Amino acid sequence: MIKNYFRPSTIDELSELKIKTNGYLFSGGTDLFVKIRAGAINTDTVIDTKYLENEELKIENKKLFIPLNTTYTELRKFIKANQINPIIENIVKTIGSPMIRNRGTPVGNIANASPAGDFVLASYLLNASVILKPSSKKIPVEEFIKGPGKIELEKEEFIYGIELEILDDYKFYFEKVGRRNAMIISIASIGLLIKEDNEKIKDIRIAFGSVAPTILRNKEIEKSLIGEKIDKNLFKYLANEFFNLSSPITDVRASKEYRKQLVYNLTLKAYINLYEKVVI
Amino acid sequence: MKIKFTLNGTLIEKDVPVNKRAIDFLRDDLGILSIKEGCGEGECGACTILVNGKNVHSCLMLAVELDGKEVITVEGLKDNVIQEAYVEAGAIQCGFCTPGFIISTKALLNETLNPTPEEIKEALEGNLCRCTGYVKIEKAVKLAAKMYKGSDSND
Ligand SMILES: Cc1cc2nc3c(=O)[nH]c(=O)nc-3n(C[C@H](O)[C@H](O)[C@H](O)COP(=O)(O)OP(=O)(O)OC[C@H]3O[C@@H](n4cnc5c(N)ncnc54)[C@H](O)[C@@H]3O)c2cc1C
Ligand code: FES
Ligand code: FES
């Protein structure tokens, strides 16, 4: 049961409280309070990060900086106003519901480190780095997330923000398969970014959610495709590769076989939607 | 912990246990009975309230987080326009979900009085209704927007 509630206003205060109490940090509480209620987390101390004097959302050197306590709703407004990374809007609008987006945060999503985390997928696609304080370490997201729910954080550290690349002139596709429209925790998801040069690949990034212990992305495969002609055969090859690379589990939402098939089908569907312009 | 906030326009100062959820504090201690508990985990929207103009789940929030905030529930809406639109459109059956829908409708209409069908769907996607089938609720939202616009032009 929660017995202590703290509201640190400085980085040092927050860090000291974390060491001293071993309490759980929270911003939106949309993950933490669900887990406490379900009995998955039992803690007597929670630390509310919303009183911290932190920086604002900003764009610097072609990077987007999202500090802790930024909600999805605030991020969407910022993305729209600055007309950057439209794929983020496509992903974020599928997260939860307006109520979840008014409280939930990208930083909370990363800290939660779920392979189904939609903002985790966005971060992988945009080569994000996670910025920690008080150490000021900057760690690539795929190194920061070690496995389902596992992150690399020292006792005194917390996530201060996330930095993502800003990409121009990319085609993109995102789809999340789940059991109902709003508030789906994905059964499988795909995110794809492609930059073209004369119908050939200049850069490609492809990531899948919920089909491996962490988000599945493979930079070697991506690199090997640079200069290749974009056609259905190429996507069939990709679909096959990721079908083989995926290692999903069976849970209440879907079986592992079904998820593997989704990896294959979603890859082809992404191609069809982007290049054969079939309206679905 | 001592907190201070406005609830439906009235300043409230209270000492609340830090483990108490906002829903329990508002419903049980302050008697705001429009707030319903359906699921208790962010899925159904029956507990939706407005905090600083944004709709949020009172079941996933601590009472101490209300400190310094402006909280609005159905009891504190300035007019009955949305309620009347819901009645008019036949958008209420058992009524358990209705306060949550009304608050989400208010959050939408605070942003725009010309919502597109997509915007209406998105605004209501976090509210579940086991009775009506949603079509009449969407009609009610359109009607409420129209009624607000009508009353604006009379001003
Ligand atoms: C109904 C519902 C629907 C949802 N739908 C989706 C969905 O569609 N897609 C999706 O990806 N997620 C979904 N979620 C999960 C959740 O909303 C998101 O993961 C959200 O981004 C969490 O952010 P938060 O600020 O609320 O996290 P919190 O609950 O505040 O924190 C989450 C975790 O991170 C830790 N933490 C928080 N801040 C920090 C920090 N600064 N440094 C280190 N650790 C920290 C906390 O201790 C906690 O363990 C849903 C949740 C609910 C209840
Ligand atoms: S009771 Fe809060 S969302 Fe269901
Ligand atoms: S009217 Fe009964 S749940 Fe909506």
XYZ file of C-alpha atoms and ligand atoms in Angstrom:
496
model
C 0.000 0.000 0.000
C 1.170 3.517 -0.778
C 2.247 5.232 2.442
C 4.527 7.961 1.117
C 4.039 10.363 -1.766
C 6.826 12.734 -2.814
C 7.041 15.683 -5.211
C 10.680 16.509 -5.838
C 11.341 19.712 -7.751
C 15.014 19.294 -8.591
C 17.073 16.577 -10.244
C 19.183 16.020 -7.134
C 16.189 15.850 -4.851
C 14.521 13.307 -7.122
C 17.655 11.218 -7.347
C 18.213 11.233 -3.572
C 14.614 10.241 -2.909
C 14.926 7.381 -5.357
C 18.021 6.041 -3.594
C 16.626 6.542 -0.115
C 13.120 5.174 -0.577
C 13.477 2.739 -3.444
C 10.100 4.149 -4.501
C 8.494 4.042 -7.914
C 8.573 7.136 -10.095
C 5.470 8.059 -12.010
C 4.184 10.745 -14.322
C 0.868 9.703 -15.909
C 0.470 6.660 -13.688
C -1.304 4.843 -16.528
C 1.072 1.911 -16.197
C 2.039 2.159 -12.542
C -1.437 2.437 -10.998
C -2.777 -0.395 -13.145
C 0.080 -2.593 -11.933
C -0.331 -1.592 -8.291
C -4.032 -2.360 -8.489
C -3.380 -5.742 -10.115
C -0.899 -6.593 -7.363
C 1.987 -6.843 -9.839
C 3.770 -4.031 -8.001
C 3.723 -3.540 -4.272
C 5.383 -0.383 -3.042
C 4.959 1.930 -0.087
C 6.482 4.931 -1.873
C 5.616 6.725 -5.079
C 7.522 9.699 -6.450
C 5.531 12.107 -8.612
C 7.872 13.554 -11.251
C 5.412 16.204 -12.450
C 6.726 18.869 -10.076
C 10.258 18.611 -11.433
C 11.471 21.752 -13.121
C 12.394 20.210 -16.433
C 12.975 21.499 -19.944
C 10.304 21.825 -22.591
C 9.748 19.911 -25.802
C 12.227 21.264 -28.306
C 13.914 20.857 -31.675
C 17.669 21.174 -31.754
C 20.183 20.092 -34.401
C 17.576 18.100 -36.338
C 16.642 16.226 -33.172
C 13.375 16.226 -31.270
C 13.795 16.288 -27.492
C 10.898 14.932 -25.425
C 11.403 15.534 -21.704
C 9.762 13.488 -18.968
C 6.238 14.616 -18.050
C 5.390 15.463 -21.667
C 2.039 13.819 -22.401
C 1.056 12.233 -25.709
C -1.504 15.001 -26.199
C 1.175 17.675 -25.805
C 3.526 15.813 -28.140
C 0.856 15.534 -30.848
C 0.226 19.279 -30.721
C 3.936 19.996 -30.994
C 4.451 17.592 -33.922
C 1.546 19.116 -35.782
C 2.607 22.704 -35.132
C 6.178 22.011 -36.280
C 5.228 19.604 -39.088
C 7.832 16.999 -38.278
C 7.917 13.196 -38.242
C 4.305 12.521 -39.279
C 4.782 8.844 -38.405
C 4.742 9.856 -34.731
C 1.199 11.180 -35.086
C 0.141 7.921 -36.756
C 1.570 5.897 -33.892
C 0.583 8.093 -30.958
C -3.027 8.473 -31.996
C -3.453 4.712 -31.547
C -2.210 4.749 -27.955
C -5.004 4.175 -25.470
C -7.724 6.795 -25.597
C -7.912 10.575 -25.147
C -7.859 10.055 -21.379
C -4.763 7.875 -21.562
C -3.063 10.332 -23.948
C -3.878 13.268 -21.660
C -1.944 11.615 -18.823
C 0.361 8.999 -20.318
C 3.872 9.912 -21.432
C 6.426 8.661 -23.984
C 9.022 8.506 -21.191
C 6.692 6.272 -19.125
C 6.298 4.024 -22.162
C 10.081 3.660 -22.544
C 10.561 3.069 -18.792
C 7.922 0.369 -18.970
C 9.925 -1.326 -21.756
C 7.118 -3.492 -23.048
C 7.703 -5.177 -26.427
C 4.155 -3.989 -27.181
C 4.979 -0.385 -26.265
C 3.992 1.751 -29.215
C 6.282 4.618 -28.346
C 9.106 2.152 -27.867
C 8.562 1.142 -31.486
C 8.565 4.791 -32.575
C 11.830 5.301 -30.689
C 13.517 2.337 -32.366
C 12.471 3.614 -35.799
C 13.767 7.116 -35.109
C 17.119 5.967 -33.660
C 16.275 7.456 -30.297
C 18.621 7.987 -27.395
C 17.510 7.918 -23.798
C 18.912 10.685 -21.625
C 19.468 9.908 -17.970
C 20.010 12.191 -15.015
C 21.862 13.059 -12.868
C 24.532 11.216 -14.868
C 23.649 12.905 -18.211
C 24.325 9.586 -19.938
C 22.897 9.259 -23.417
C 22.131 5.672 -24.408
C 20.678 4.344 -27.687
C 17.203 3.009 -26.935
C 18.005 -0.505 -28.186
C 20.844 -0.707 -25.658
C 18.827 0.882 -22.879
C 16.021 -1.678 -23.163
C 17.361 -5.077 -22.158
C 14.225 -7.196 -22.328
C 10.543 -7.145 -21.414
C 10.311 -4.615 -18.560
C 14.098 -4.494 -18.201
C 15.998 -1.233 -18.533
C 19.528 -0.143 -17.804
C 19.221 2.288 -14.934
C 21.478 2.784 -11.927
C 19.921 3.197 -8.520
C 20.326 6.964 -8.537
C 19.307 7.482 -12.157
C 16.043 8.260 -13.838
C 14.984 9.003 -17.399
C 15.133 12.691 -18.091
C 14.082 12.620 -21.720
C 14.265 11.017 -25.137
C 15.919 12.397 -28.235
C 14.679 11.302 -31.644
C 15.841 11.965 -35.179
C 13.785 14.245 -37.356
C 13.437 12.750 -40.833
C 12.450 14.529 -44.011
C 10.909 13.001 -47.133
C 10.280 9.522 -45.852
C 7.325 7.388 -46.797
C 5.906 5.685 -43.742
C 3.506 3.035 -42.627
C 2.277 1.977 -39.209
C -0.241 -0.636 -38.304
C -1.164 -2.265 -35.036
C -3.222 -5.408 -34.907
C -5.314 -5.919 -31.818
C -8.697 -7.005 -30.656
C -10.555 -3.751 -30.776
C -10.057 -0.383 -32.294
C -9.291 1.926 -29.412
C -6.960 0.980 -26.613
C -5.405 -1.994 -28.256
C -2.415 -3.501 -26.689
C -1.008 -4.885 -29.851
C -0.933 -8.510 -30.893
C 1.620 -7.412 -33.446
C 2.579 -4.122 -35.006
C 4.749 -2.856 -37.835
C 6.414 0.476 -38.433
C 8.164 1.233 -41.716
C 10.114 4.228 -42.980
C 11.488 4.444 -46.510
C 13.492 7.093 -48.260
C 13.682 6.628 -52.009
C 16.052 7.657 -54.714
C 14.822 6.910 -58.252
C 12.610 4.013 -57.146
C 15.520 2.582 -55.230
C 16.068 2.417 -51.496
C 18.173 5.166 -50.016
C 17.265 4.321 -46.428
C 14.850 1.809 -44.960
C 13.864 1.174 -41.349
C 11.480 -1.545 -40.346
C 10.423 -2.529 -36.848
C 7.912 -4.917 -35.313
C 6.221 -4.825 -31.910
C 5.026 -7.747 -29.762
C 6.809 -10.448 -31.746
C 10.063 -10.746 -29.773
C 11.286 -9.939 -26.226
C 11.989 -6.390 -27.400
C 11.093 -4.431 -30.519
C 12.437 -6.333 -33.532
C 14.629 -4.280 -35.848
C 17.648 -5.452 -37.824
C 20.088 -2.855 -39.077
C 22.181 -5.330 -41.093
C 19.237 -6.351 -43.215
C 18.310 -2.697 -43.646
C 21.827 -1.792 -44.775
C 21.968 -4.655 -47.236
C 18.927 -3.239 -49.025
C 20.357 0.172 -49.832
C 20.319 0.695 -53.588
C 17.847 -2.129 -54.211
C 14.844 -1.597 -56.425
C 11.586 -1.319 -54.507
C 9.173 -4.013 -55.634
C 7.010 -6.789 -54.308
C 9.780 -9.376 -54.472
C 11.926 -7.288 -52.198
C 9.118 -7.125 -49.653
C 8.524 -10.855 -49.957
C 12.173 -11.335 -49.099
C 11.797 -8.969 -46.122
C 8.619 -10.682 -44.969
C 10.440 -14.027 -45.008
C 13.485 -12.712 -43.154
C 11.407 -11.178 -40.370
C 9.111 -14.195 -40.207
C 12.238 -16.194 -39.396
C 13.733 -13.610 -37.045
C 10.583 -13.111 -34.984
C 10.290 -15.124 -31.785
C 6.856 -14.349 -30.380
C 5.152 -15.990 -27.444
C 1.669 -17.364 -27.037
C -0.443 -15.412 -24.562
C -4.092 -14.588 -23.924
C -4.152 -12.286 -26.916
C -2.769 -14.552 -29.643
C -0.694 -17.630 -30.390
C 2.907 -17.456 -31.522
C 2.046 -18.999 -34.900
C -0.574 -16.336 -35.523
C 1.879 -13.601 -34.591
C 4.531 -14.982 -36.951
C 2.034 -15.044 -39.779
C 1.170 -11.439 -38.956
C 4.811 -10.432 -39.325
C 4.773 -11.836 -42.846
C 1.389 -10.433 -43.810
C 1.941 -6.981 -42.323
C 5.180 -6.599 -44.270
C 3.410 -7.276 -47.548
C 0.467 -5.151 -46.513
C 2.804 -2.245 -45.871
C 4.154 -2.598 -49.416
C 0.697 -2.828 -50.953
C -0.529 0.216 -49.053
C 2.490 2.300 -49.919
C 3.079 1.222 -53.516
C 0.005 -0.412 -54.999
C -2.277 2.231 -53.583
C -5.115 -0.123 -52.832
C -7.550 1.683 -50.629
C -8.631 -0.484 -47.735
C -1.582 15.293 2.916
C -3.311 18.675 2.663
C -4.583 19.581 -0.787
C -6.360 22.583 -2.221
C -8.229 22.627 -5.531
C -11.429 23.842 -7.124
C -14.227 21.385 -7.666
C -16.988 22.636 -9.939
C -16.019 26.190 -9.102
C -15.833 25.746 -5.329
C -12.510 25.909 -3.527
C -11.904 22.746 -1.510
C -9.228 22.261 1.152
C -8.888 18.784 2.613
C -6.502 16.405 4.194
C -6.400 13.190 2.125
C -4.573 9.908 2.625
C -1.830 9.622 -0.017
C -2.994 6.194 -1.121
C -6.529 7.320 -1.897
C -7.522 7.397 -5.550
C -9.167 10.531 -6.962
C -12.341 8.544 -7.751
C -12.768 7.382 -4.145
C -12.066 10.829 -2.744
C -14.467 12.632 -5.092
C -17.247 10.040 -4.853
C -17.102 8.815 -1.285
C -15.756 11.842 0.592
C -17.183 14.682 -1.501
C -20.359 12.992 -2.759
C -19.789 13.518 -6.485
C -21.948 10.616 -7.600
C -21.849 11.233 -11.355
C -18.425 9.594 -11.323
C -18.837 5.846 -11.771
C -16.382 3.039 -11.324
C -16.657 0.504 -14.115
C -13.333 -1.236 -14.508
C -10.939 0.661 -12.265
C -8.166 0.300 -14.834
C -8.579 2.860 -17.574
C -10.601 0.744 -19.977
C -14.202 1.925 -19.676
C -14.192 5.691 -19.143
C -17.069 5.710 -16.635
C -14.861 7.569 -14.143
C -13.871 10.375 -16.547
C -13.485 13.886 -15.115
C -12.083 17.138 -16.474
C -8.832 18.279 -14.881
C -7.651 21.668 -16.135
C -9.928 21.212 -19.129
C -8.603 17.778 -20.149
C -10.541 14.540 -19.724
C -8.730 11.977 -17.577
C -9.523 8.809 -15.619
C -10.171 9.453 -11.938
C -9.553 5.749 -11.284
C -5.906 6.016 -12.419
C -5.104 9.105 -10.412
C -4.315 9.790 -6.787
C -6.432 12.304 -4.893
C -3.259 14.234 -4.001
C -2.695 14.828 -7.730
C -5.791 17.055 -7.751
C -3.870 19.587 -5.665
C -3.849 23.000 -7.352
C -6.090 21.840 -10.177
C -9.444 22.868 -11.554
C -11.770 19.871 -11.568
C -15.099 19.705 -13.375
C -17.648 16.894 -13.247
C -21.135 16.688 -14.743
C -22.467 18.357 -11.566
C -20.436 21.454 -12.381
C -21.123 21.953 -16.086
C -22.317 25.508 -16.657
C -25.331 24.480 -18.741
C -27.338 21.361 -19.580
C -26.799 21.516 -23.327
C -24.957 18.217 -23.640
C -27.330 16.427 -21.271
C -30.316 17.703 -23.243
C -28.738 16.612 -26.514
C -28.187 13.100 -25.121
C -31.841 12.893 -24.030
C -33.060 14.314 -27.323
C -30.998 11.850 -29.373
C -32.050 8.889 -27.219
C -28.402 8.276 -26.372
C -29.076 7.016 -22.858
C -30.339 3.644 -21.751
C -29.144 2.454 -18.346
C -27.133 5.653 -17.945
C -24.108 4.172 -16.202
C -21.719 5.297 -18.919
C -23.438 8.631 -19.562
C -21.536 10.972 -17.212
C -18.254 9.750 -18.698
C -19.523 10.295 -22.239
C -20.793 13.754 -21.325
C -17.394 14.735 -19.952
C -15.578 13.419 -23.033
C -18.091 15.273 -25.202
C -17.402 18.454 -23.242
C -13.642 17.998 -23.715
C -14.195 17.715 -27.483
C -16.569 20.659 -27.754
C -14.171 22.816 -25.771
C -11.744 22.289 -28.676
C -14.162 22.604 -31.586
C -17.856 23.153 -32.259
C -17.466 21.711 -35.757
C -16.176 18.213 -35.045
C -15.783 15.847 -37.980
C -17.207 12.303 -37.647
C -13.604 11.093 -37.155
C -12.995 13.623 -34.403
C -16.187 12.542 -32.640
C -15.166 8.886 -32.860
C -11.703 9.650 -31.542
C -13.036 11.803 -28.713
C -15.309 8.996 -27.528
C -13.004 6.036 -28.139
C -12.172 5.698 -24.444
C -15.784 5.470 -23.310
C -17.599 2.157 -23.411
C -21.350 1.709 -23.527
C -22.955 -1.699 -23.140
C -26.451 -0.530 -24.117
C -26.804 1.984 -26.910
C -24.539 0.872 -29.739
C -22.895 4.319 -30.041
C -24.789 5.613 -33.100
C -27.178 7.680 -31.021
C -24.337 8.903 -28.846
C -22.528 10.215 -31.921
C -25.769 11.909 -32.970
C -26.044 13.469 -29.517
C -22.571 14.967 -29.843
C -23.430 16.495 -33.220
C -26.652 17.821 -31.794
C -24.911 19.337 -28.781
C -22.430 21.083 -31.074
C -25.327 22.474 -33.092
C -27.134 23.624 -29.978
C -24.031 25.418 -28.703
C -23.538 27.121 -32.059
C -27.193 28.151 -32.079
C -26.971 29.696 -28.632
C -23.738 31.465 -29.643
C -25.393 33.262 -32.514
C -28.174 34.411 -30.199
C -25.709 36.019 -27.827
C -6.429 1.583 -20.839
C -4.975 1.643 -21.230
C -4.627 1.616 -22.561
C -3.275 1.664 -22.943
N -2.970 1.612 -24.273
C -1.672 1.608 -24.666
C -1.328 1.511 -26.043
O -2.209 1.485 -26.922
N -0.013 1.470 -26.389
C 0.972 1.524 -25.451
O 2.132 1.483 -25.821
N 0.683 1.618 -24.131
C -0.616 1.653 -23.719
N -0.924 1.736 -22.376
C 0.156 1.763 -21.394
C 0.552 3.174 -20.874
O -0.508 4.085 -21.005
C 1.755 3.732 -21.624
O 2.843 2.861 -21.499
C 2.173 5.128 -21.136
O 3.097 5.665 -22.047
C 2.808 5.133 -19.750
O 3.162 6.464 -19.409
P 2.903 7.031 -17.927
O 3.499 8.365 -17.855
O 1.460 6.927 -17.580
O 3.729 5.986 -17.069
P 3.789 5.736 -15.463
O 2.703 4.787 -15.096
O 3.788 7.068 -14.810
O 5.182 5.046 -15.373
C 5.442 3.821 -16.022
C 6.660 3.115 -15.431
O 7.830 3.844 -15.688
C 8.506 4.203 -14.498
N 8.922 5.591 -14.682
C 8.097 6.654 -14.879
N 8.822 7.767 -15.098
C 10.119 7.410 -15.051
C 11.363 8.135 -15.204
N 11.391 9.446 -15.463
N 12.531 7.435 -15.099
C 12.517 6.101 -14.846
N 11.386 5.381 -14.679
C 10.200 6.024 -14.780
C 7.476 4.038 -13.421
O 8.076 3.709 -12.181
C 6.621 2.943 -13.927
O 7.131 1.682 -13.621
C -2.269 1.723 -21.965
C -2.624 1.776 -20.608
C -3.951 1.735 -20.232
C -4.325 1.790 -18.781
S -13.386 3.020 -13.936
Fe -11.871 4.342 -14.681
S -11.757 3.736 -16.746
Fe -13.136 2.274 -15.954
S -26.373 3.436 -21.482
Fe -25.971 1.643 -20.408
S -23.796 1.507 -20.553
Fe -24.255 3.144 -21.815
